[in-house]
Coordinates of C-alpha atoms in Angstrom, one line a residue:
Chain A
M1 CA -1.9 40.3 -16.3
T2 CA -1.2 36.5 -15.5
R3 CA -3.8 34.4 -14.1
T4 CA -2.9 31.4 -12.2
L5 CA -4.6 28.2 -11.9
L6 CA -3.6 25.6 -9.1
V7 CA -4.4 22.2 -9.8
T8 CA -4.2 20.2 -6.4
G9 CA -5.4 17.0 -4.9
A10 CA -4.1 13.5 -3.6
G11 CA -1.4 11.7 -5.6
G12 CA -2.5 9.4 -8.2
V13 CA -5.8 10.8 -9.1
G14 CA -4.8 12.1 -12.3
K15 CA -4.1 15.6 -11.4
T16 CA -1.0 16.1 -13.6
T17 CA -2.9 14.9 -16.6
I18 CA -5.8 17.3 -16.0
A19 CA -3.3 20.2 -15.4
A20 CA -1.8 19.5 -18.8
A21 CA -5.2 19.0 -20.5
C22 CA -6.3 22.3 -19.4
G23 CA -3.0 23.8 -20.6
V24 CA -3.6 22.3 -24.0
V25 CA -7.2 23.9 -24.1
A26 CA -6.0 27.2 -22.9
A27 CA -3.2 27.4 -25.6
R28 CA -5.8 26.6 -28.0
A29 CA -8.1 29.3 -27.2
G30 CA -5.1 31.6 -28.0
L31 CA -3.7 32.1 -24.5
R32 CA 0.0 31.7 -24.0
T33 CA 0.0 29.2 -21.4
L34 CA 2.6 27.8 -19.3
V35 CA 2.2 24.3 -17.4
V36 CA 4.2 23.7 -14.5
T37 CA 4.5 20.3 -12.9
V38 CA 6.4 17.8 -10.6
D39 CA 7.4 14.5 -11.7
P40 CA 4.9 13.5 -14.6
A41 CA 4.8 10.1 -15.7
R42 CA 6.8 9.4 -18.5
R43 CA 4.2 9.3 -21.4
L44 CA 2.8 12.5 -20.2
A45 CA 5.9 14.1 -19.8
S46 CA 6.7 13.4 -23.6
A47 CA 3.3 14.5 -24.3
L48 CA 4.0 17.9 -22.9
G49 CA 7.1 18.1 -24.6
I50 CA 9.1 17.8 -21.2
A51 CA 11.0 14.5 -21.7
S52 CA 14.2 16.2 -20.5
L53 CA 14.6 17.2 -17.2
A54 CA 14.2 20.9 -17.8
D55 CA 13.1 23.3 -15.1
E56 CA 13.2 26.5 -17.6
P57 CA 10.0 26.9 -19.4
L58 CA 10.4 25.5 -22.8
P59 CA 8.1 26.0 -25.7
H60 CA 6.2 23.2 -27.0
E61 CA 7.4 22.1 -30.5
E62 CA 4.2 21.1 -32.0
E63 CA 1.8 23.4 -29.9
P64 CA 1.9 27.2 -30.4
G65 CA 1.2 29.1 -27.1
L66 CA 2.0 26.2 -24.8
W67 CA 5.0 26.2 -22.8
A68 CA 6.0 23.6 -20.1
A69 CA 8.4 23.4 -17.1
M70 CA 8.9 20.6 -14.8
L71 CA 10.1 21.7 -11.2
D72 CA 13.3 19.6 -10.1
S73 CA 11.8 17.3 -7.3
S74 CA 14.9 17.3 -5.3
A75 CA 15.0 21.0 -5.2
S76 CA 14.4 22.3 -1.8
W77 CA 14.2 25.4 0.2
R78 CA 18.1 25.1 0.6
A79 CA 18.6 27.6 -2.3
V80 CA 15.8 29.9 -1.2
A81 CA 17.5 30.4 2.3
M82 CA 20.8 30.4 1.0
R83 CA 19.5 33.3 -1.3
H84 CA 18.8 35.3 1.7
A85 CA 22.0 34.6 3.7
D86 CA 24.9 36.6 4.3
P87 CA 27.9 35.3 2.6
D88 CA 29.6 34.0 5.7
V89 CA 26.2 32.6 7.1
A90 CA 25.8 31.0 4.0
G91 CA 29.3 29.2 4.3
R92 CA 28.4 28.1 7.5
L93 CA 24.9 26.7 6.5
A94 CA 26.4 25.0 3.6
S95 CA 28.7 22.9 5.4
N96 CA 26.1 22.1 8.0
E97 CA 24.8 18.5 8.4
F98 CA 21.6 19.7 9.9
F99 CA 20.9 22.3 7.1
R100 CA 21.5 19.5 4.6
A101 CA 19.1 17.0 6.4
A102 CA 16.3 19.9 7.2
S103 CA 16.4 21.0 3.7
E104 CA 15.9 17.2 2.3
H105 CA 13.5 16.2 5.0
F106 CA 11.5 19.1 6.3
P107 CA 7.9 18.3 5.7
A108 CA 7.1 21.4 3.4
S109 CA 10.4 21.6 1.6
Q110 CA 9.4 20.3 -1.6
S111 CA 6.2 22.2 -1.5
Y112 CA 8.0 25.6 -0.6
A113 CA 10.4 25.4 -3.3
A114 CA 7.8 24.4 -5.8
A115 CA 5.5 27.4 -4.6
D116 CA 8.6 29.9 -4.8
Q117 CA 9.5 28.6 -8.1
A118 CA 5.9 28.8 -9.6
V119 CA 5.3 32.1 -8.3
T120 CA 8.6 33.3 -10.2
Y121 CA 6.9 32.4 -13.5
V122 CA 3.9 34.3 -12.5
Q123 CA 5.7 37.3 -11.6
A124 CA 7.6 37.1 -14.8
R125 CA 4.5 38.2 -16.9
A126 CA 5.4 36.3 -19.9
W127 CA 2.2 34.3 -19.9
D128 CA -1.5 34.8 -20.0
L129 CA -1.9 31.9 -17.9
V130 CA 0.2 29.7 -15.4
I131 CA -1.3 26.5 -14.6
V132 CA 0.7 24.5 -11.5
D133 CA 0.1 20.9 -10.8
T134 CA 0.9 21.0 -7.2
P135 CA 3.2 18.4 -5.6
P136 CA 1.6 15.6 -3.7
S137 CA 3.5 15.8 -0.4
G138 CA 1.5 16.1 2.7
G139 CA -1.7 15.2 0.7
G140 CA -1.3 18.3 -1.5
I141 CA -2.2 20.8 1.3
D142 CA 1.4 21.4 2.0
F143 CA 1.7 23.7 -1.0
F144 CA -0.4 26.2 0.5
S145 CA 0.7 26.3 4.3
A146 CA 4.6 26.0 3.2
P147 CA 5.3 29.6 3.2
A148 CA 4.2 29.8 6.9
Q149 CA 5.9 26.6 7.9
M150 CA 9.1 27.8 6.4
A151 CA 8.7 31.1 8.0
D152 CA 8.1 29.2 11.7
L153 CA 11.1 27.2 11.0
V154 CA 13.5 30.2 10.3
G155 CA 11.7 32.6 12.7
G156 CA 13.0 31.2 16.0
R157 CA 10.1 29.7 17.5
L158 CA 11.8 26.2 17.3
L159 CA 14.9 27.9 18.7
R160 CA 13.1 29.2 21.7
W161 CA 11.6 25.6 22.2
L162 CA 14.8 24.1 22.0
T163 CA 16.6 26.2 24.5
G164 CA 13.4 26.7 26.7
G165 CA 13.8 30.5 27.0
P166 CA 14.1 33.5 25.3
L167 CA 16.0 33.8 22.1
P168 CA 19.5 33.0 23.2
G169 CA 23.0 34.2 22.0
R170 CA 25.9 31.5 21.6
R171 CA 26.7 32.3 25.1
F172 CA 23.9 30.5 26.3
F173 CA 25.4 27.1 25.8
Y174 CA 28.4 27.9 28.1
N175 CA 26.1 27.6 31.2
R176 CA 25.3 24.1 30.5
A177 CA 25.4 22.8 34.1
A178 CA 22.6 25.4 35.0
R179 CA 20.1 24.2 32.4
P180 CA 18.4 20.8 33.0
V181 CA 17.1 20.8 29.7
L182 CA 20.7 20.6 28.5
R183 CA 21.8 17.9 30.6
I184 CA 18.7 15.6 29.8
A185 CA 19.3 16.1 26.3
D186 CA 23.0 15.4 26.6
S187 CA 22.2 12.1 28.3
I188 CA 20.1 10.9 25.7
L189 CA 21.4 12.4 22.4
G190 CA 25.3 12.7 23.3
S191 CA 26.8 15.8 24.3
D192 CA 26.7 18.3 21.7
L193 CA 23.7 17.4 19.2
L194 CA 21.4 20.1 20.9
E195 CA 24.1 22.8 20.5
R196 CA 25.1 21.8 16.9
V197 CA 21.3 22.0 15.8
S198 CA 20.9 25.4 17.8
E199 CA 23.8 26.9 16.1
F200 CA 22.3 25.8 12.7
L201 CA 18.9 27.6 13.8
L202 CA 20.6 30.6 14.7
D203 CA 22.2 31.0 11.6
L204 CA 19.1 30.1 9.7
R205 CA 17.4 32.8 11.8
T206 CA 19.3 35.6 10.0
T207 CA 17.6 34.8 6.9
Y208 CA 14.4 35.6 8.3
D209 CA 13.5 39.0 6.9
G210 CA 14.2 37.7 3.5
V211 CA 12.2 34.7 3.9
A212 CA 9.3 35.9 5.4
R213 CA 9.0 38.7 2.7
R214 CA 9.0 36.2 -0.2
G215 CA 6.6 34.2 1.9
R216 CA 4.1 37.0 1.9
E217 CA 4.5 37.4 -2.0
I218 CA 4.0 33.7 -2.6
E219 CA 0.9 33.6 -0.3
G220 CA -0.4 36.9 -2.2
V221 CA -0.2 34.9 -5.7
L222 CA -1.7 31.7 -4.0
R223 CA -4.8 34.0 -2.5
D224 CA -5.3 35.3 -6.3
S225 CA -5.3 31.9 -7.8
S226 CA -8.2 30.0 -9.1
I227 CA -8.1 26.2 -7.7
L228 CA -9.4 22.8 -9.2
V229 CA -9.4 20.2 -6.6
V230 CA -9.0 16.9 -8.5
T231 CA -10.2 13.5 -6.8
T232 CA -11.6 10.1 -7.7
T233 CA -14.5 8.7 -5.8
D234 CA -12.1 6.4 -3.8
P235 CA -12.4 7.1 0.1
A236 CA -8.9 8.3 0.4
P237 CA -8.7 11.1 -2.2
V238 CA -12.3 12.1 -1.4
S239 CA -11.2 12.8 2.5
E240 CA -8.1 14.8 0.9
A241 CA -10.7 16.8 -1.4
V242 CA -12.7 17.4 1.9
R243 CA -9.7 18.9 3.5
F244 CA -9.0 21.2 0.8
Y245 CA -12.7 22.6 0.9
R246 CA -12.3 22.9 4.8
E247 CA -8.8 24.6 4.9
L248 CA -8.1 26.4 1.8
P249 CA -10.4 29.1 2.5
G250 CA -8.2 30.1 5.4
L251 CA -4.9 29.5 3.5
A252 CA -5.5 30.6 0.2
S253 CA -9.2 30.9 -1.3
T254 CA -12.1 28.8 -1.5
P255 CA -11.7 26.2 -4.5
T256 CA -13.4 27.2 -7.7
A257 CA -14.3 23.4 -8.4
V258 CA -13.9 19.9 -7.8
I259 CA -13.1 17.5 -10.6
F260 CA -14.2 13.9 -10.2
N261 CA -12.0 12.0 -12.6
R262 CA -12.7 8.4 -13.7
A263 CA -16.5 9.0 -13.6
L264 CA -18.8 6.4 -15.0
P265 CA -21.8 7.8 -17.1
D266 CA -25.0 8.2 -15.1
R267 CA -26.9 6.1 -18.0
W268 CA -25.2 3.0 -16.3
V269 CA -26.9 3.4 -13.0
A270 CA -29.6 0.5 -12.5
F271 CA -29.1 -0.9 -15.7
E272 CA -31.6 -3.8 -15.6
D273 CA -32.3 -5.2 -19.1
H274 CA -29.8 -8.0 -19.1
D275 CA -32.1 -11.2 -19.5
S276 CA -30.3 -12.0 -23.0
L277 CA -27.1 -11.8 -21.5
S278 CA -24.6 -14.6 -20.5
P279 CA -24.4 -15.0 -16.5
Q280 CA -20.7 -13.6 -16.4
I281 CA -21.7 -10.7 -18.8
Q282 CA -24.6 -10.2 -16.4
H283 CA -22.4 -10.2 -13.3
I284 CA -20.2 -7.6 -15.1
V285 CA -23.1 -5.3 -15.7
E286 CA -24.4 -5.6 -12.3
S287 CA -20.8 -4.6 -11.0
W288 CA -20.3 -1.7 -13.0
S289 CA -23.9 -0.5 -12.5
A290 CA -23.6 -0.6 -8.6
E291 CA -20.1 1.2 -9.0
T292 CA -21.7 3.9 -11.1
L293 CA -24.2 4.5 -8.5
R294 CA -21.9 4.6 -5.5
Q295 CA -19.8 7.3 -7.7
R296 CA -23.1 9.2 -8.1
D297 CA -23.8 9.1 -4.3
V298 CA -20.3 10.3 -3.3
R299 CA -20.5 13.2 -6.1
E300 CA -24.0 14.4 -4.8
E301 CA -23.0 14.3 -1.3
F302 CA -19.8 15.9 -1.6
S303 CA -21.7 18.9 -3.6
A304 CA -24.5 19.1 -1.1
R305 CA -22.2 19.0 2.0
Y306 CA -19.4 21.6 0.8
G307 CA -21.4 23.7 -1.6
A308 CA -18.8 22.8 -4.3
K309 CA -19.1 23.1 -8.2
V310 CA -18.8 19.4 -9.3
A311 CA -17.3 18.7 -12.6
T312 CA -16.6 15.1 -14.2
I313 CA -14.2 13.6 -16.4
P314 CA -15.1 10.2 -17.8
W315 CA -13.1 7.0 -17.0
S316 CA -11.0 6.1 -20.0
S317 CA -8.1 3.7 -20.1
K318 CA -6.6 5.0 -23.3
P319 CA -3.1 6.2 -22.7
L320 CA -2.7 9.7 -23.2
T321 CA 0.4 10.0 -25.2
K322 CA -0.6 13.0 -27.7
L323 CA -1.8 16.6 -27.1
D324 CA -5.3 15.8 -28.9
G325 CA -5.8 13.1 -26.4
L326 CA -5.5 15.6 -23.6
A327 CA -7.6 18.1 -25.3
G328 CA -10.2 15.3 -25.8
L329 CA -10.4 14.6 -22.1
I330 CA -11.5 18.3 -21.4
E331 CA -14.1 18.1 -24.4
V332 CA -15.9 15.2 -22.7
S333 CA -15.5 16.6 -19.5
E334 CA -18.7 18.3 -17.7
G335 CA -19.0 21.3 -15.5
I336 CA -15.5 22.9 -15.5
P337 CA -16.3 26.6 -14.8
W338 CA -14.0 27.9 -17.6
E339 CA -15.3 31.6 -17.2
E340 CA -14.0 31.5 -13.5
I341 CA -10.6 30.1 -14.5
L342 CA -9.6 32.0 -17.8
P343 CA -9.0 35.3 -18.3
T344 CA -12.4 36.9 -19.1
D345 CA -11.6 38.1 -22.8
A346 CA -10.7 34.6 -23.7
A347 CA -13.4 32.5 -22.0
G348 CA -15.5 30.5 -24.1
Chain B
M1 CA 12.3 -19.2 7.0
S2 CA 8.5 -19.4 7.4
T3 CA 6.4 -17.5 5.1
N4 CA 3.4 -17.9 7.5
I5 CA 2.9 -14.1 8.3
L6 CA 1.3 -15.0 11.6
E7 CA 4.5 -16.0 12.9
K8 CA 5.9 -12.5 12.7
R9 CA 6.0 -10.2 15.4
L10 CA 5.8 -7.0 13.6
V11 CA 4.0 -6.4 10.3
I12 CA 4.7 -3.0 8.5
V13 CA 2.3 -2.1 5.8
S14 CA 3.1 0.7 3.3
G15 CA 2.3 1.9 -0.1
K16 CA 1.8 4.9 -2.4
G17 CA -1.1 7.1 -0.7
G18 CA -4.4 6.1 -1.8
V19 CA -3.8 2.5 -2.6
G20 CA -5.6 1.1 0.3
K21 CA -2.8 0.7 2.7
S22 CA -5.0 1.3 5.9
A23 CA -7.6 -1.2 4.6
V24 CA -4.9 -3.7 4.4
A25 CA -3.4 -2.9 7.7
A26 CA -6.9 -3.2 9.4
G27 CA -7.5 -6.8 7.5
M28 CA -4.3 -8.0 8.7
A29 CA -5.0 -7.0 12.3
L30 CA -8.4 -8.7 11.8
L31 CA -6.8 -11.9 10.4
A32 CA -4.6 -12.1 13.4
Q33 CA -7.2 -11.7 15.8
R34 CA -9.2 -14.2 14.1
H35 CA -6.6 -16.8 14.6
G36 CA -6.3 -16.1 18.3
L37 CA -3.1 -13.5 18.5
R38 CA -3.1 -11.0 20.7
V39 CA -2.5 -7.9 18.2
L40 CA -1.8 -4.2 18.5
A41 CA -2.6 -2.0 15.5
V42 CA -0.7 1.2 15.3
E43 CA -2.0 4.1 13.2
M44 CA 1.6 5.8 12.4
A45 CA 0.1 7.8 9.3
S46 CA -3.2 9.0 8.0
P47 CA -5.1 9.6 11.4
G48 CA -8.4 7.6 11.3
G49 CA -7.3 5.1 8.7
V50 CA -7.3 2.1 10.8
A51 CA -9.8 3.4 13.1
T52 CA -12.7 3.8 10.4
H53 CA -11.7 0.3 9.2
L54 CA -12.2 -1.4 12.4
S55 CA -15.2 0.5 13.0
S56 CA -14.0 2.7 15.9
G57 CA -13.9 6.3 16.9
P58 CA -10.8 8.3 17.0
L59 CA -8.0 6.4 18.5
D60 CA -5.8 7.7 21.3
F61 CA -2.0 7.0 22.1
E62 CA -3.0 4.8 24.8
P63 CA -4.1 1.4 23.1
R64 CA -7.7 0.5 23.3
E65 CA -9.2 -3.0 23.1
L66 CA -11.6 -2.9 20.0
R67 CA -12.5 -6.3 20.0
P68 CA -11.3 -9.3 22.3
G69 CA -7.7 -9.6 21.5
L70 CA -7.6 -6.7 19.1
H71 CA -6.1 -3.2 20.7
A72 CA -5.3 -0.2 18.5
M73 CA -3.5 2.8 19.0
R74 CA -2.5 6.2 17.4
M75 CA 1.1 7.4 17.2
V76 CA 1.3 10.8 18.9
R77 CA 4.8 11.8 18.5
S78 CA 5.0 14.2 21.7
E79 CA 3.4 11.4 23.9
A80 CA 5.8 8.6 22.6
L81 CA 8.7 11.2 23.4
L82 CA 7.2 11.8 26.7
E83 CA 6.7 8.1 27.6
Y84 CA 10.4 7.7 26.2
L85 CA 11.8 10.4 28.6
A86 CA 9.9 9.2 31.8
L87 CA 11.2 5.6 31.1
Q88 CA 14.6 6.5 30.3
L89 CA 15.0 9.1 33.0
K90 CA 13.1 7.1 35.6
L91 CA 11.8 10.4 37.1
P92 CA 8.5 10.9 38.6
G93 CA 6.4 13.8 37.5
M94 CA 5.8 13.9 33.9
G95 CA 4.9 17.7 33.8
R96 CA 8.6 18.7 34.6
F97 CA 9.5 17.3 31.3
G98 CA 7.3 20.1 29.4
A99 CA 10.2 22.1 28.6
V100 CA 12.5 19.1 27.4
A101 CA 9.6 17.6 25.4
R102 CA 9.5 20.7 23.5
A103 CA 13.1 21.0 23.0
F104 CA 12.9 17.4 21.5
D105 CA 10.1 18.5 19.3
A106 CA 12.1 21.5 18.0
L107 CA 15.0 19.2 17.4
A108 CA 12.9 16.6 15.8
T109 CA 12.0 19.2 13.0
A110 CA 15.6 20.2 12.4
A111 CA 17.3 16.8 12.6
P112 CA 14.6 14.3 11.1
A113 CA 16.4 11.3 12.1
V114 CA 15.2 12.1 15.6
R115 CA 11.7 12.7 14.6
E116 CA 11.4 9.3 13.0
I117 CA 13.3 7.2 15.6
I118 CA 10.7 8.4 18.3
T119 CA 7.9 7.0 16.3
I120 CA 9.3 3.7 14.9
G121 CA 11.1 3.3 18.3
K122 CA 7.8 3.4 20.1
V123 CA 6.6 0.5 17.6
L124 CA 9.7 -1.4 18.0
W125 CA 9.3 -1.2 21.9
E126 CA 5.8 -2.4 21.8
V127 CA 7.2 -5.4 19.6
R128 CA 9.4 -6.4 22.6
E129 CA 6.3 -6.3 25.1
D130 CA 5.0 -9.8 25.9
R131 CA 1.5 -8.1 25.6
W132 CA 1.2 -8.8 22.2
D133 CA 1.9 -11.6 19.7
M134 CA 1.8 -9.3 16.8
V135 CA 2.1 -5.6 16.2
V136 CA 0.5 -4.3 12.7
A137 CA 1.9 -0.9 11.7
D138 CA -0.2 1.3 9.4
A139 CA 3.0 2.8 8.4
P140 CA 3.8 6.1 6.2
P141 CA 3.5 5.9 2.6
T142 CA 6.3 4.6 0.8
G143 CA 7.5 8.0 -0.2
Q144 CA 8.9 8.3 3.5
I145 CA 8.9 4.6 4.7
G146 CA 12.8 4.6 3.9
S147 CA 13.6 7.4 6.4
Y148 CA 11.7 5.4 9.0
V149 CA 13.4 2.0 8.3
R150 CA 16.8 3.8 8.2
A151 CA 16.2 5.9 11.3
P152 CA 18.3 3.4 13.6
I153 CA 21.2 3.9 11.5
S154 CA 20.8 7.6 10.6
I155 CA 20.7 8.2 14.5
A156 CA 23.9 6.1 14.9
E157 CA 25.3 8.4 12.1
L158 CA 24.2 11.6 13.7
V159 CA 24.9 10.8 17.2
P160 CA 28.3 9.9 18.5
T161 CA 27.4 9.1 22.1
G162 CA 24.5 9.0 24.1
R163 CA 21.6 6.6 25.2
I164 CA 19.5 6.7 22.3
R165 CA 22.4 5.7 20.2
G166 CA 23.1 2.8 22.4
Q167 CA 19.5 1.8 21.6
S168 CA 19.7 2.1 17.9
A169 CA 21.5 -1.3 17.5
W170 CA 18.6 -3.6 18.6
M171 CA 16.1 -1.5 17.0
G172 CA 17.9 -2.0 13.6
E173 CA 18.5 -5.8 14.3
T174 CA 14.5 -6.0 15.0
L175 CA 13.6 -4.4 11.9
G176 CA 16.1 -6.6 9.9
D177 CA 15.3 -10.0 11.5
P178 CA 13.3 -12.0 8.9
A179 CA 11.6 -14.1 11.6
T180 CA 10.5 -11.1 13.2
T181 CA 9.6 -8.6 10.7
E182 CA 7.5 -8.5 7.6
L183 CA 7.0 -5.8 5.3
L184 CA 3.8 -5.5 2.9
L185 CA 3.9 -2.9 0.0
V186 CA 0.4 -2.2 -1.2
T187 CA 0.2 -1.1 -4.7
L188 CA -2.4 -0.6 -7.6
P189 CA -2.0 -2.0 -11.2
E190 CA -1.4 1.5 -12.6
E191 CA 1.7 3.5 -14.0
L192 CA 2.3 5.6 -10.8
P193 CA 1.9 3.3 -7.9
T194 CA 3.7 0.5 -9.9
T195 CA 7.0 2.9 -10.5
E196 CA 7.0 4.3 -7.1
T197 CA 6.8 0.6 -5.7
V198 CA 9.7 -0.5 -8.0
E199 CA 11.6 2.4 -6.8
T200 CA 10.9 1.5 -3.1
M201 CA 11.9 -2.1 -3.6
S202 CA 15.3 -1.5 -5.4
W203 CA 16.1 1.1 -2.9
L204 CA 15.1 -1.6 -0.1
A205 CA 17.1 -4.4 -1.7
K206 CA 20.2 -2.0 -1.9
E207 CA 19.9 -0.9 1.9
Q208 CA 19.1 -4.2 3.3
L209 CA 17.5 -2.7 6.3
V210 CA 14.4 -4.9 6.4
P211 CA 13.5 -8.4 4.9
A212 CA 12.4 -8.3 1.4
P213 CA 8.8 -7.2 1.1
R214 CA 5.8 -8.9 -0.1
I215 CA 3.8 -7.1 -2.8
I216 CA -0.1 -6.6 -2.6
A217 CA -1.8 -5.6 -5.7
N218 CA -5.3 -4.0 -4.7
R219 CA -8.2 -3.3 -7.0
V220 CA -7.4 -6.1 -9.5
L221 CA -10.2 -6.6 -12.1
P222 CA -11.3 -10.2 -13.0
P223 CA -10.7 -11.0 -16.6
I224 CA -13.8 -11.5 -19.0
K225 CA -13.6 -15.1 -20.6
E226 CA -16.0 -14.4 -23.3
K227 CA -15.1 -12.8 -26.6
A228 CA -18.3 -11.3 -27.9
S229 CA -19.3 -8.0 -26.8
P230 CA -23.3 -7.3 -26.1
P231 CA -24.9 -4.2 -27.9
G232 CA -25.6 -0.9 -26.0
V233 CA -24.9 0.0 -22.4
P234 CA -23.7 -3.8 -21.6
G235 CA -21.3 -3.4 -24.4
E236 CA -19.8 0.0 -23.1
M237 CA -19.4 -1.5 -19.8
V238 CA -17.6 -4.8 -21.1
Q239 CA -15.5 -2.7 -23.5
L240 CA -14.2 -0.4 -20.4
H241 CA -13.8 -3.4 -18.4
R242 CA -11.7 -5.1 -20.9
S243 CA -9.5 -2.3 -21.7
L244 CA -8.8 -1.6 -18.0
W245 CA -8.0 -5.1 -17.5
K246 CA -5.7 -5.2 -20.3
E247 CA -3.9 -2.0 -18.8
Q248 CA -3.6 -3.6 -15.4
Q249 CA -1.9 -6.8 -16.7
T250 CA 0.9 -4.8 -18.3
W251 CA 1.6 -3.4 -15.1
L252 CA 1.2 -6.7 -13.2
E253 CA 3.7 -8.0 -15.4
K254 CA 6.3 -5.4 -14.5
L255 CA 5.4 -5.7 -10.8
P256 CA 4.4 -9.4 -10.0
A257 CA 2.4 -9.4 -7.0
D258 CA 2.5 -11.9 -4.3
L259 CA -1.4 -11.6 -3.5
Q260 CA -4.0 -9.8 -5.6
I261 CA -7.3 -8.3 -4.1
P262 CA -10.1 -8.0 -6.3
F263 CA -11.8 -4.6 -7.0
L264 CA -14.7 -4.2 -5.0
F265 CA -17.5 -2.8 -6.9
G266 CA -20.3 -0.9 -5.5
L267 CA -20.9 0.3 -1.9
F268 CA -19.0 -1.1 1.0
T269 CA -18.5 0.3 4.3
P270 CA -15.0 0.6 5.7
G271 CA -15.7 -2.3 8.0
E272 CA -16.7 -4.6 5.1
V273 CA -13.6 -3.6 3.2
A274 CA -11.6 -4.8 6.0
A275 CA -13.3 -7.9 6.6
R276 CA -12.8 -8.5 2.9
M277 CA -9.1 -7.7 3.2
S278 CA -8.6 -10.2 6.0
D279 CA -10.3 -13.0 4.1
E280 CA -7.9 -12.3 1.2
L281 CA -4.9 -12.1 3.4
E282 CA -5.5 -15.4 4.5
A283 CA -3.4 -16.4 1.4
L284 CA -0.3 -15.0 3.4
T285 CA -0.7 -17.7 6.1

């Protein structure tokens, strides 16, 4: 059976690198592993063997057992909705300006498309482990709430709000003079905007059954996945990590562990023996010592408050251009609960 | 054109998520207040971002005075919409608009330009008010900022007639006027924020919707002048510092900053961070 590992967190904390590093380690432990990522940094993409824009999983040339795929970041649920639409509805949707706008700008759009694609790989049963580097949009939590948001958009709640009543047919709009909502909207937005949007939503609604069924499949896979939350000790990503611990148990499952990236070693805390050092070096030492102490406080508070398993990856500035560098990152990490992530026969 | 940021009526602060955008926005508001300006800080994205840095509890849609001359508010789309409808339609009894507001809210989901014009429009209405000398917007991150500054044009394309189309013209002009508007892009000297900022800048240069932004690089390490490395733990620290500094310099060369804000080591409260930011931003006056 295929296990799924979701690597999530705010943007810019090293999530993609860590997802890739986990992939190398799993492949070297003998698992057929697919790493799915969105828009990795160029150096990382080439280390992962996905320098080209392939959204098909390709085997890595130098690493047996490792596959990589990069999701097209401009992919949207447009394709998903079209898949579930009748031919004539699909034709109307394809030429509708709101459909295009909504599929590009709907907040959870990119996340939904990514979740849908990732689940397709999980269901293919071609890998032992599928690692998904979740897109950072909406702080990353969008990835988990996207199926429900998508069903909401398609399901007619918006349509009811838009027209202020029970689900209307197209005839609703002939009665314009009698509906103050329509008259007010007309005066502000021009005469037919509301009507054009409603027609689009009526068409979209015909795809509801298919979209909702797929949404439940996606949610099922997310619930059975292991989740690693990646953060640094900076305030913004930490508050995102807190959100994952608060909200994921309701949306998917409780995170398996939180990984603090760019960690400084505990032996740097309160380093005082610097009489022999020059004033500038003394200042540097005091600065990093204070930073190490702050980091440790943040990690300890997080662990105590959310009952989280805490792992660390040391701060290094070495650019990770090689697979060995990625694997080395995991070698120097501490506290990642592999036994909960990898299929049992391969753990350790 | 004056380069003194205190002469601008609208300062929009954006940047990739997690680079310290809210801290810079709060610091900007503090700086203007210290110079005797009447300031409104608007939390458009990341609820609580400005509030924590100004040592305030959660903000409301109604501006609240946090210290003499400095007000702050949180953008709430539904309330901005209700206010707009009440002002535009000049009808008493806001409660009657519940259905209209919900309809607009649904519309805003399906027609994104509507969503963005409501919030950026509210900010621009405040810029017009005599009540404020400066409005500071803690704006959405760089990934979304384009659709906000383009909202007036998008609306004009989407809506052929109607009141909101008429208003989109002055909104676009206000955003594009270099005497009125300043855009600050906050970044870090690292690969992903640099790449994203460079992309945003080339999009902005192409679209010409807002004056050329100024770049603020946050968390910049100081150079170590000494060549030698001490043994033991201090040596490890110096080594990490040097290699991080070198890495930062390569990104600062790719994207030169108008202002570099130093890395703050150790424990600082959000209020202390904002105060430091406001001192550093003095360089833009």
